Short mmCIF file of C-alpha atoms and ligand atoms in Angstrom, two decimals:
data_model
loop_
_atom_site.label_atom_id
_atom_site.label_comp_id
_atom_site.label_asym_id
_atom_site.label_seq_id
_atom_site.Cartn_x
_atom_site.Cartn_y
_atom_site.Cartn_z
CA MET A 1 -48.68 -42.40 66.65
CA SER A 2 -50.39 -43.88 63.66
CA GLU A 3 -48.25 -45.15 60.77
CA HIS A 4 -48.56 -43.40 57.44
CA VAL A 5 -49.56 -45.83 54.74
CA GLN A 6 -48.69 -44.79 51.20
CA LEU A 7 -51.73 -45.62 49.08
CA THR A 8 -51.16 -45.94 45.35
CA ALA A 9 -53.85 -43.87 43.71
CA ARG A 10 -55.60 -45.80 40.97
CA PRO A 11 -56.97 -43.66 38.18
CA PRO A 12 -60.77 -43.48 38.31
CA VAL A 13 -62.60 -45.65 35.80
CA PRO A 14 -64.12 -43.42 33.12
CA ASP A 15 -67.82 -43.49 32.38
CA ALA A 16 -68.27 -45.02 28.91
CA LEU A 17 -71.21 -42.71 28.26
CA ALA A 18 -69.39 -39.48 29.23
CA PRO A 19 -67.53 -37.27 26.70
CA ALA A 20 -63.93 -38.11 25.80
CA ARG A 21 -61.15 -36.85 23.54
CA LEU A 22 -59.79 -38.85 20.65
CA GLY A 23 -56.82 -36.95 19.22
CA PRO A 24 -58.18 -33.63 17.94
CA VAL A 25 -61.83 -34.73 18.28
CA GLN A 26 -64.20 -34.45 21.21
CA LEU A 27 -66.70 -37.34 21.26
CA ARG A 28 -69.91 -37.18 23.27
CA ASN A 29 -69.17 -40.66 24.65
CA ARG A 30 -66.73 -43.52 24.30
CA VAL A 31 -68.83 -45.79 22.10
CA ILE A 32 -67.95 -46.21 18.43
CA LYS A 33 -70.11 -47.97 15.86
CA ALA A 34 -67.67 -50.50 14.35
CA ALA A 35 -67.28 -50.83 10.58
CA THR A 36 -69.87 -53.07 8.93
CA SER A 37 -69.39 -52.78 5.15
CA GLU A 38 -72.68 -51.16 4.14
CA GLY A 39 -73.16 -51.96 0.44
CA ARG A 40 -75.20 -48.83 -0.07
CA SER A 41 -73.03 -47.18 -2.73
CA PRO A 42 -73.79 -48.93 -6.05
CA GLU A 43 -71.88 -46.29 -8.04
CA GLY A 44 -69.11 -45.99 -5.43
CA LEU A 45 -70.84 -42.79 -4.25
CA VAL A 46 -72.84 -41.81 -1.17
CA THR A 47 -76.59 -42.44 -1.40
CA GLN A 48 -79.46 -41.16 0.73
CA ASP A 49 -79.82 -44.71 2.01
CA LEU A 50 -76.25 -44.63 3.32
CA ILE A 51 -76.88 -41.26 4.99
CA ASP A 52 -80.05 -42.58 6.66
CA PHE A 53 -78.16 -45.69 7.81
CA HIS A 54 -75.56 -43.63 9.68
CA VAL A 55 -77.96 -40.98 10.96
CA ASP A 56 -79.78 -43.85 12.72
CA PHE A 57 -76.67 -44.65 14.77
CA ALA A 58 -76.07 -40.96 15.48
CA ARG A 59 -79.66 -40.47 16.69
CA GLY A 60 -79.32 -43.70 18.63
CA GLY A 61 -76.58 -42.22 20.80
CA VAL A 62 -73.14 -43.48 19.63
CA GLY A 63 -70.17 -41.15 20.06
CA MET A 64 -68.94 -41.87 16.55
CA THR A 65 -70.13 -43.93 13.62
CA THR A 66 -67.73 -45.56 11.12
CA VAL A 67 -68.44 -45.50 7.38
CA ALA A 68 -67.30 -48.74 5.79
CA TYR A 69 -65.89 -49.62 3.67
CA CYS A 70 -64.23 -46.73 1.83
CA SER A 71 -61.90 -48.22 -0.74
CA VAL A 72 -58.83 -46.16 -1.54
CA ALA A 73 -58.93 -47.46 -5.12
CA GLN A 74 -61.37 -49.16 -7.47
CA GLU A 75 -59.27 -52.36 -7.35
CA GLY A 76 -59.31 -52.36 -3.54
CA ARG A 77 -62.99 -53.28 -3.18
CA SER A 78 -64.03 -56.54 -1.50
CA ALA A 79 -67.77 -56.43 -2.23
CA PRO A 80 -70.16 -54.52 -4.47
CA GLY A 81 -71.66 -51.22 -3.35
CA GLN A 82 -68.60 -49.93 -1.52
CA ILE A 83 -67.52 -46.29 -1.63
CA ILE A 84 -64.52 -45.45 -3.78
CA MET A 85 -62.68 -42.45 -2.37
CA SER A 86 -62.42 -39.85 -5.12
CA ARG A 87 -63.07 -36.15 -5.58
CA ARG A 88 -66.26 -37.24 -7.37
CA ALA A 89 -67.47 -38.76 -4.11
CA GLN A 90 -66.70 -35.64 -2.06
CA PRO A 91 -70.05 -33.76 -2.31
CA GLY A 92 -71.93 -36.87 -1.13
CA LEU A 93 -69.39 -37.52 1.62
CA GLN A 94 -69.86 -33.93 2.80
CA GLN A 95 -73.67 -34.42 2.94
CA LEU A 96 -73.12 -37.60 4.93
CA THR A 97 -70.82 -35.99 7.50
CA ASP A 98 -73.12 -32.93 7.80
CA ALA A 99 -76.13 -35.16 8.47
CA VAL A 100 -74.34 -37.22 11.12
CA HIS A 101 -72.99 -34.08 12.83
CA ALA A 102 -76.48 -32.59 12.86
CA ALA A 103 -77.67 -35.71 14.66
CA GLY A 104 -75.03 -35.20 17.36
CA ALA A 105 -72.32 -37.78 16.58
CA ALA A 106 -68.84 -37.74 15.08
CA ILE A 107 -68.05 -39.74 11.96
CA SER A 108 -65.07 -41.80 10.86
CA ALA A 109 -64.17 -43.25 7.43
CA GLN A 110 -62.67 -46.71 7.27
CA LEU A 111 -60.05 -46.50 4.53
CA GLY A 112 -58.89 -49.76 3.07
CA HIS A 113 -57.44 -51.77 0.24
CA ALA A 114 -58.72 -55.33 0.22
CA GLY A 115 -55.60 -56.95 -1.29
CA VAL A 116 -56.17 -60.72 -1.42
CA VAL A 117 -59.78 -60.21 -0.32
CA ALA A 118 -60.56 -57.94 -3.30
CA SER A 119 -63.21 -59.50 -5.49
CA LYS A 120 -62.27 -59.92 -9.16
CA ALA A 121 -65.97 -59.98 -10.00
CA VAL A 122 -66.22 -56.47 -8.56
CA THR A 123 -62.87 -54.97 -9.57
CA GLY A 124 -62.27 -56.77 -12.89
CA GLN A 125 -58.63 -57.39 -12.00
CA ALA A 126 -56.50 -59.97 -10.24
CA ALA A 127 -56.13 -59.16 -6.56
CA LEU A 128 -52.86 -57.79 -5.12
CA SER A 129 -50.86 -59.68 -2.54
CA PRO A 130 -47.40 -59.32 -0.96
CA SER A 131 -46.50 -62.58 -2.78
CA ARG A 132 -48.29 -64.83 -5.27
CA PHE A 133 -51.14 -66.43 -3.35
CA ILE A 134 -54.32 -68.41 -3.92
CA ASN A 135 -57.18 -67.22 -1.73
CA PRO A 136 -58.59 -70.46 -0.26
CA THR A 137 -62.15 -69.11 -0.02
CA SER A 138 -62.51 -67.43 -3.43
CA PHE A 139 -59.91 -69.65 -5.17
CA GLN A 140 -58.62 -66.48 -6.84
CA LEU A 141 -54.97 -66.31 -7.86
CA CYS A 142 -53.53 -63.10 -6.43
CA ARG A 143 -50.53 -61.43 -8.10
CA GLU A 144 -47.46 -60.19 -6.27
CA ILE A 145 -47.53 -56.44 -5.80
CA THR A 146 -44.54 -54.57 -7.26
CA ARG A 147 -42.63 -51.86 -5.41
CA GLU A 148 -44.12 -49.29 -7.76
CA GLN A 149 -47.64 -50.53 -7.01
CA MET A 150 -46.87 -50.39 -3.29
CA ARG A 151 -45.86 -46.74 -3.62
CA ALA A 152 -49.08 -46.15 -5.54
CA VAL A 153 -51.16 -47.74 -2.77
CA VAL A 154 -49.47 -45.56 -0.12
CA GLY A 155 -50.37 -42.56 -2.30
CA GLN A 156 -53.96 -43.80 -2.61
CA PHE A 157 -54.31 -44.01 1.18
CA ARG A 158 -52.83 -40.50 1.47
CA ASP A 159 -55.17 -39.04 -1.17
CA ALA A 160 -58.21 -40.81 0.31
CA ALA A 161 -57.32 -39.42 3.75
CA VAL A 162 -57.20 -35.87 2.40
CA ILE A 163 -60.56 -36.32 0.63
CA ALA A 164 -62.08 -37.61 3.89
CA ALA A 165 -60.66 -34.71 5.90
CA ASP A 166 -61.86 -32.21 3.27
CA SER A 167 -65.33 -33.82 3.42
CA GLY A 168 -65.82 -33.19 7.12
CA PHE A 169 -64.88 -36.55 8.64
CA ASP A 170 -63.65 -36.36 12.23
CA ALA A 171 -61.55 -39.49 12.05
CA LEU A 172 -59.98 -41.97 9.65
CA GLU A 173 -59.73 -45.65 10.39
CA LEU A 174 -56.91 -47.33 8.48
CA HIS A 175 -57.86 -50.94 7.82
CA PHE A 176 -54.77 -52.86 8.91
CA GLY A 177 -56.74 -55.98 9.85
CA HIS A 178 -58.48 -59.10 8.52
CA LEU A 179 -55.72 -59.90 5.99
CA TYR A 180 -56.66 -56.96 3.80
CA LEU A 181 -53.61 -55.64 1.93
CA PRO A 182 -51.63 -53.94 4.77
CA SER A 183 -52.52 -56.80 7.15
CA SER A 184 -51.54 -59.46 4.60
CA PHE A 185 -48.03 -57.99 4.65
CA MET A 186 -47.88 -58.75 8.39
CA SER A 187 -48.82 -62.40 7.80
CA PRO A 188 -45.93 -64.83 7.17
CA TRP A 189 -48.52 -67.17 5.62
CA ILE A 190 -49.15 -64.74 2.75
CA ASN A 191 -45.99 -62.59 2.78
CA LYS A 192 -43.04 -64.59 1.44
CA ARG A 193 -41.10 -61.57 0.19
CA ARG A 194 -37.31 -61.48 0.34
CA ASP A 195 -36.96 -57.69 0.29
CA GLU A 196 -37.20 -55.31 3.26
CA TYR A 197 -41.00 -55.83 3.39
CA GLY A 198 -40.69 -59.56 4.13
CA GLY A 199 -38.93 -61.76 6.69
CA SER A 200 -38.88 -60.30 10.22
CA ILE A 201 -42.03 -58.86 11.78
CA ASP A 202 -40.37 -55.44 11.74
CA ASN A 203 -40.02 -55.77 7.95
CA ARG A 204 -43.56 -57.07 7.55
CA THR A 205 -44.96 -54.10 9.50
CA ARG A 206 -43.08 -51.60 7.31
CA PHE A 207 -45.81 -51.20 4.67
CA ALA A 208 -48.51 -50.39 7.27
CA ARG A 209 -46.17 -47.91 8.98
CA GLU A 210 -45.48 -46.19 5.67
CA ILE A 211 -49.21 -45.84 5.05
CA ALA A 212 -49.83 -44.44 8.54
CA SER A 213 -46.94 -41.95 8.16
CA ALA A 214 -48.09 -40.78 4.73
CA VAL A 215 -51.64 -40.30 6.02
CA ARG A 216 -50.53 -38.43 9.13
CA ASP A 217 -48.20 -36.19 7.12
CA ALA A 218 -51.06 -35.36 4.77
CA VAL A 219 -53.81 -34.66 7.32
CA GLY A 220 -51.77 -33.36 10.27
CA ASP A 221 -54.08 -32.96 13.25
CA ARG A 222 -57.17 -32.05 11.23
CA VAL A 223 -58.66 -35.48 11.99
CA ALA A 224 -58.02 -38.38 14.36
CA VAL A 225 -56.13 -41.29 12.79
CA ILE A 226 -57.03 -44.78 14.01
CA ALA A 227 -55.64 -48.14 12.85
CA LYS A 228 -57.78 -51.25 13.07
CA MET A 229 -55.26 -54.07 13.36
CA SER A 230 -55.43 -57.82 13.84
CA MET A 231 -54.10 -59.31 17.06
CA ASP A 232 -54.30 -62.80 15.57
CA ASP A 233 -56.28 -64.40 12.80
CA GLY A 234 -56.71 -67.99 13.93
CA ILE A 235 -54.80 -69.33 10.92
CA LYS A 236 -51.79 -71.57 11.50
CA GLY A 237 -48.61 -69.78 10.41
CA SER A 238 -50.30 -66.40 9.99
CA ILE A 239 -50.70 -63.51 12.47
CA TRP A 240 -50.32 -64.35 16.17
CA LEU A 241 -50.01 -62.31 19.34
CA ASP A 242 -46.26 -62.52 19.80
CA GLU A 243 -45.76 -60.73 16.49
CA SER A 244 -48.78 -58.43 16.47
CA LEU A 245 -47.71 -57.00 19.83
CA ARG A 246 -44.49 -55.95 18.11
CA SER A 247 -46.40 -54.47 15.14
CA ALA A 248 -48.55 -52.44 17.55
CA GLN A 249 -45.45 -51.28 19.41
CA LEU A 250 -43.79 -50.12 16.17
CA LEU A 251 -46.90 -48.31 14.97
CA ASP A 252 -47.31 -46.72 18.38
CA GLN A 253 -43.69 -45.58 18.56
CA ASP A 254 -44.08 -43.76 15.24
CA ARG A 255 -46.65 -41.48 16.93
CA THR A 256 -48.69 -41.44 13.71
CA LEU A 257 -51.84 -42.86 15.32
CA ASP A 258 -54.31 -41.45 17.82
CA ALA A 259 -55.82 -44.85 18.52
CA ILE A 260 -55.55 -48.55 17.73
CA GLU A 261 -58.68 -50.68 17.45
CA LEU A 262 -57.84 -54.30 18.18
CA THR A 263 -59.51 -56.95 16.08
CA MET A 264 -58.96 -60.60 15.20
CA GLY A 265 -59.72 -63.06 12.43
CA SER A 266 -59.81 -62.54 8.71
CA SER A 267 -61.94 -62.59 5.61
CA VAL A 268 -59.66 -65.20 3.99
CA LYS A 269 -60.03 -68.38 6.01
CA ARG A 270 -61.91 -69.56 9.10
CA GLN A 271 -64.01 -66.37 8.99
CA MET A 272 -65.95 -67.30 12.14
CA TYR A 273 -62.81 -66.67 14.19
CA LEU A 274 -63.65 -62.98 13.71
CA PHE A 275 -67.38 -63.24 14.23
CA ARG A 276 -67.99 -66.05 16.76
CA GLY A 277 -71.41 -67.58 17.18
CA ASP A 278 -73.66 -69.43 14.73
CA VAL A 279 -72.18 -70.47 11.37
CA PRO A 280 -74.35 -69.00 8.57
CA VAL A 281 -73.76 -71.78 6.03
CA ASP A 282 -76.98 -71.07 4.10
CA GLY A 283 -76.09 -67.40 3.78
CA MET A 284 -72.68 -68.25 2.36
CA ALA A 285 -74.11 -70.82 -0.08
CA ALA A 286 -76.63 -68.25 -1.29
CA VAL A 287 -73.88 -65.93 -2.57
CA MET A 288 -71.94 -68.74 -4.30
CA LYS A 289 -72.35 -70.14 -7.80
CA GLU A 290 -72.41 -73.87 -8.53
CA PRO A 291 -70.41 -76.03 -7.97
CA PHE A 292 -69.18 -73.99 -4.97
CA LYS A 293 -72.74 -73.59 -3.66
CA THR A 294 -73.11 -77.34 -3.09
CA GLY A 295 -69.54 -77.58 -1.77
CA VAL A 296 -70.26 -74.87 0.77
CA LYS A 297 -73.45 -76.58 1.93
CA VAL A 298 -71.42 -79.73 2.65
CA LEU A 299 -68.15 -78.20 3.83
CA GLY A 300 -69.27 -74.71 4.97
CA ARG A 301 -68.69 -75.33 8.66
CA GLN A 302 -65.21 -76.62 7.98
CA ILE A 303 -64.39 -73.67 5.70
CA LEU A 304 -65.77 -70.98 7.99
CA GLY A 305 -64.66 -72.69 11.21
CA GLU A 306 -66.75 -73.14 14.35
CA TYR A 307 -66.15 -70.85 17.31
CA PRO A 308 -68.83 -70.45 19.96
CA TYR A 309 -69.87 -66.92 20.87
CA ARG A 310 -68.55 -65.47 24.13
CA ASP A 311 -69.23 -61.99 25.50
CA LEU A 312 -66.12 -59.76 25.23
CA TYR A 313 -64.35 -62.49 23.25
CA MET A 314 -61.42 -60.25 22.22
CA LEU A 315 -60.70 -58.95 25.73
CA GLU A 316 -58.22 -61.62 26.77
CA ALA A 317 -55.94 -60.93 23.80
CA ALA A 318 -56.52 -57.16 23.76
CA ARG A 319 -55.55 -56.83 27.43
CA GLN A 320 -51.98 -57.75 26.48
CA PHE A 321 -51.64 -54.66 24.29
CA ARG A 322 -52.29 -52.24 27.16
CA PRO A 323 -48.73 -52.30 28.55
CA VAL A 324 -47.16 -52.26 25.06
CA VAL A 325 -49.08 -49.37 23.50
CA LYS A 326 -47.93 -46.28 25.37
CA HIS A 327 -49.17 -43.35 23.30
CA ALA A 328 -52.19 -44.32 21.23
CA ARG A 329 -55.61 -44.79 22.78
CA LEU A 330 -56.93 -48.38 22.67
CA ILE A 331 -60.34 -49.42 21.40
CA LEU A 332 -61.83 -52.71 22.56
CA LEU A 333 -64.04 -54.61 20.12
CA GLY A 334 -65.79 -57.97 20.01
CA GLY A 335 -68.93 -59.19 21.74
CA ILE A 336 -69.83 -55.95 23.52
CA ASN A 337 -73.57 -56.10 24.05
CA THR A 338 -74.48 -54.59 27.43
CA MET A 339 -73.75 -51.66 29.73
CA GLU A 340 -71.81 -54.05 31.93
CA HIS A 341 -69.54 -54.91 28.98
CA LEU A 342 -68.90 -51.22 28.35
CA ASP A 343 -68.05 -50.74 32.04
CA THR A 344 -65.70 -53.74 31.91
CA ALA A 345 -63.92 -52.30 28.85
CA MET A 346 -63.31 -49.07 30.76
CA ALA A 347 -62.26 -50.84 33.97
CA GLU A 348 -59.76 -52.90 31.94
CA GLY A 349 -58.06 -49.70 30.79
CA PHE A 350 -59.50 -49.32 27.29
CA ASP A 351 -60.31 -45.79 26.21
CA PHE A 352 -63.14 -46.58 23.80
CA ALA A 353 -65.41 -49.50 22.96
CA ALA A 354 -66.52 -50.41 19.44
CA MET A 355 -69.72 -52.32 18.71
CA GLY A 356 -70.67 -53.93 15.41
CA ARG A 357 -73.55 -56.42 15.47
CA ALA A 358 -75.14 -55.10 18.67
CA LEU A 359 -75.73 -51.78 16.90
CA LEU A 360 -76.72 -53.34 13.58
CA ARG A 361 -79.43 -55.10 15.56
CA GLU A 362 -80.46 -51.95 17.47
CA PRO A 363 -79.08 -48.64 16.18
CA ASP A 364 -80.53 -46.88 19.26
CA LEU A 365 -78.93 -49.26 21.75
CA ILE A 366 -76.74 -46.62 23.43
CA ARG A 367 -79.66 -44.31 24.10
CA ARG A 368 -81.57 -47.26 25.51
CA LEU A 369 -78.65 -48.36 27.72
CA ALA A 370 -78.39 -44.82 29.08
CA GLU A 371 -82.05 -45.05 30.11
CA ASP A 372 -82.05 -48.67 31.26
CA PRO A 373 -78.50 -49.98 31.84
CA ALA A 374 -79.71 -53.35 33.09
CA LYS A 375 -81.34 -54.45 29.81
CA PRO A 376 -78.97 -56.28 27.44
CA GLY A 377 -78.74 -55.78 23.69
CA LEU A 378 -80.93 -57.97 21.48
CA CYS A 379 -78.30 -59.33 19.04
CA ILE A 380 -78.28 -63.14 19.25
CA HIS A 381 -75.06 -63.66 17.22
CA CYS A 382 -76.82 -65.74 14.60
CA ASN A 383 -74.48 -64.09 12.06
CA ARG A 384 -77.10 -64.04 9.34
CA CYS A 385 -76.09 -60.42 8.68
CA MET A 386 -72.64 -61.59 7.51
CA PHE A 387 -73.59 -62.34 3.94
CA THR A 388 -75.98 -59.42 3.57
CA VAL A 389 -72.81 -57.44 2.78
CA TYR A 390 -73.31 -58.63 -0.81
CA GLY A 391 -76.56 -56.65 -0.86
CA LYS A 392 -77.35 -53.95 1.69
CA THR A 393 -75.87 -54.89 5.04
CA HIS A 394 -78.45 -55.21 7.78
CA CYS A 395 -79.63 -57.29 10.71
CA VAL A 396 -82.02 -59.90 9.34
CA LEU A 397 -84.03 -59.81 12.57
CA ALA A 398 -84.86 -56.13 12.19
CA VAL A 399 -86.82 -55.33 9.05
CA PRO A 400 -85.49 -52.13 7.44
CA GLY A 401 -87.88 -49.44 8.57
CA GLY A 402 -87.75 -50.61 12.12
CA GLU A 403 -90.39 -53.29 12.59
CA ASP A 404 -88.89 -56.12 14.55
CA ARG A 405 -89.21 -59.56 13.00
CA GLY A 406 -88.40 -61.34 16.24
CA ALA A 407 -85.53 -63.56 17.22
CA ASP A 408 -87.07 -66.73 15.77
CA ALA A 409 -87.66 -65.30 12.29
CA SER A 410 -86.72 -67.67 9.52
CA VAL A 411 -85.14 -65.83 6.64
CA ASP A 412 -84.19 -67.41 3.37
CA ALA A 413 -80.78 -66.00 2.47
CA SER A 414 -81.27 -66.10 -1.31
CA GLU A 415 -84.60 -64.27 -1.02
CA LEU A 416 -82.89 -61.81 1.28
CA LEU A 417 -80.04 -61.13 -1.12
CA ALA A 418 -82.33 -60.88 -4.10
CA SER A 419 -84.45 -58.33 -2.31
CA ASN A 420 -81.46 -56.25 -1.40
CA SER A 421 -79.14 -56.33 -4.39
C1 FMN B 501 -72.14 -57.57 8.45
C2 FMN B 501 -70.78 -57.21 8.91
C3 FMN B 501 -69.94 -56.46 8.09
C4 FMN B 501 -68.65 -56.11 8.52
N1 FMN B 501 -67.86 -55.33 7.73
C5 FMN B 501 -66.66 -54.91 8.20
C6 FMN B 501 -65.87 -53.98 7.46
O1 FMN B 501 -66.26 -53.49 6.41
N2 FMN B 501 -64.67 -53.64 7.97
C7 FMN B 501 -64.21 -54.13 9.15
O2 FMN B 501 -63.11 -53.80 9.57
N3 FMN B 501 -64.93 -54.99 9.89
C8 FMN B 501 -66.15 -55.37 9.45
N4 FMN B 501 -66.92 -56.19 10.23
C9 FMN B 501 -66.41 -56.64 11.53
C10 FMN B 501 -66.89 -55.71 12.66
O3 FMN B 501 -66.35 -54.42 12.53
C11 FMN B 501 -66.46 -56.27 14.03
O4 FMN B 501 -65.06 -56.31 14.02
C12 FMN B 501 -67.02 -57.66 14.33
O5 FMN B 501 -68.38 -57.74 13.95
C13 FMN B 501 -66.89 -57.99 15.81
O6 FMN B 501 -67.54 -57.01 16.61
P1 FMN B 501 -69.02 -57.27 17.25
O7 FMN B 501 -68.92 -58.49 18.12
O8 FMN B 501 -69.29 -56.02 18.01
O9 FMN B 501 -69.95 -57.49 16.12
C14 FMN B 501 -68.20 -56.54 9.81
C15 FMN B 501 -69.07 -57.25 10.63
C16 FMN B 501 -70.34 -57.59 10.20
C17 FMN B 501 -71.24 -58.36 11.13
S1 SF4 B 502 -78.37 -60.85 11.97
FE1 SF4 B 502 -78.89 -59.41 13.64
S2 SF4 B 502 -79.12 -60.70 15.47
FE2 SF4 B 502 -78.03 -61.92 13.92
S3 SF4 B 502 -75.85 -61.52 14.38
FE3 SF4 B 502 -76.45 -60.04 12.82
S4 SF4 B 502 -77.03 -58.23 13.99
FE4 SF4 B 502 -77.04 -59.93 15.44
#
């Protein structure tokens, strides 16, 4: 008689290009265009240019595109040309969501407050921080946020979420990463508070949890709610895995989120930890005034940090969140450039994959991968798009309008910015 062997059934690996549910939303596939601050809203309002930008990704086959960056308040902006969420912006936002839906994709709004990354040149005010802080890249002195201001920011996130839901967005992405305001609370490097928002990681996660709760209460299940949160930021004494795993667990236990998108790095120090690949020193110098311009040319690599590009460079850290996050879906980000990378993300247990630069380079990449899965994406991780956020964000190797400039194009960053501001 043959022995019965109990086989443990492993769940089948989903197809990244097949439809999937994200909270209340059905997406046509599991690929999300990651936020890449567009700079196409000079008055804080939607423009035709911004609509065209996102329709390109929708036509190109993504499941959902992410509009970035939608500031919840005028003083929360980190660069010029960002959307300010207000009732004034709603008609344009509605046109944007209608156009993306007509092209077959869902659309998400990244809602954020830049905190210590807010630019005084753009906002006209000193940036807000959990504690007094000098931003080592901008040298700006940031003031400590009061409890009243914190309540106001929670209300701004809530109001922005309602405006987004009323404007036809399918999802909201709460920016809890990159040392923007909610993320800076999680960092012991920036957060030195002695009240119940400082000290232990549970205390430092409180502000983000309050924002997520207020947003969920306000929008119910009209839209999916995602948090983009930092796993670590590569800065000594700041956010590291041991603590961010706890933050993710707390956020997940609240059941306020449909998904968590895992990111790393920051916009405050050692920026290349987020991006990986070539260090665009010339691009950074081009957006600086003297004497910083010369300083950056000499010290740029030290300031930005040097981290070689690796495919799927966030996977190793992100994998550790899978057993901890029990309810929310998980979105893998970072160095996803081929069909094989998408398959790996699914095989590793992630529910969705987000792509930033690969899609900036080729907005129709997903359609192309569906037709020819063996051909990799064309992004070369030169990172020369990084500083185009001060004009209109784009891949410098793809001329707007579609004509390819080729991988060896030499682009002068100051000429580029001048032509796009
Ligand atoms: C030009 C540019 C602008 C970006 N702007 C944002 C942003 O507004 N918000 C955000 O959360 N991440 C932003 N990012 C980071 C991306 O969302 C993504 O996390 C990062 O590029 C890594 O993913 P990738 O390897 O697929 O590009 C930006 C990235 C680039 C290249
Ligand atoms: S400029 Fe283009 S090729 Fe270079 S990293 Fe950005 S998207 Fe990729």
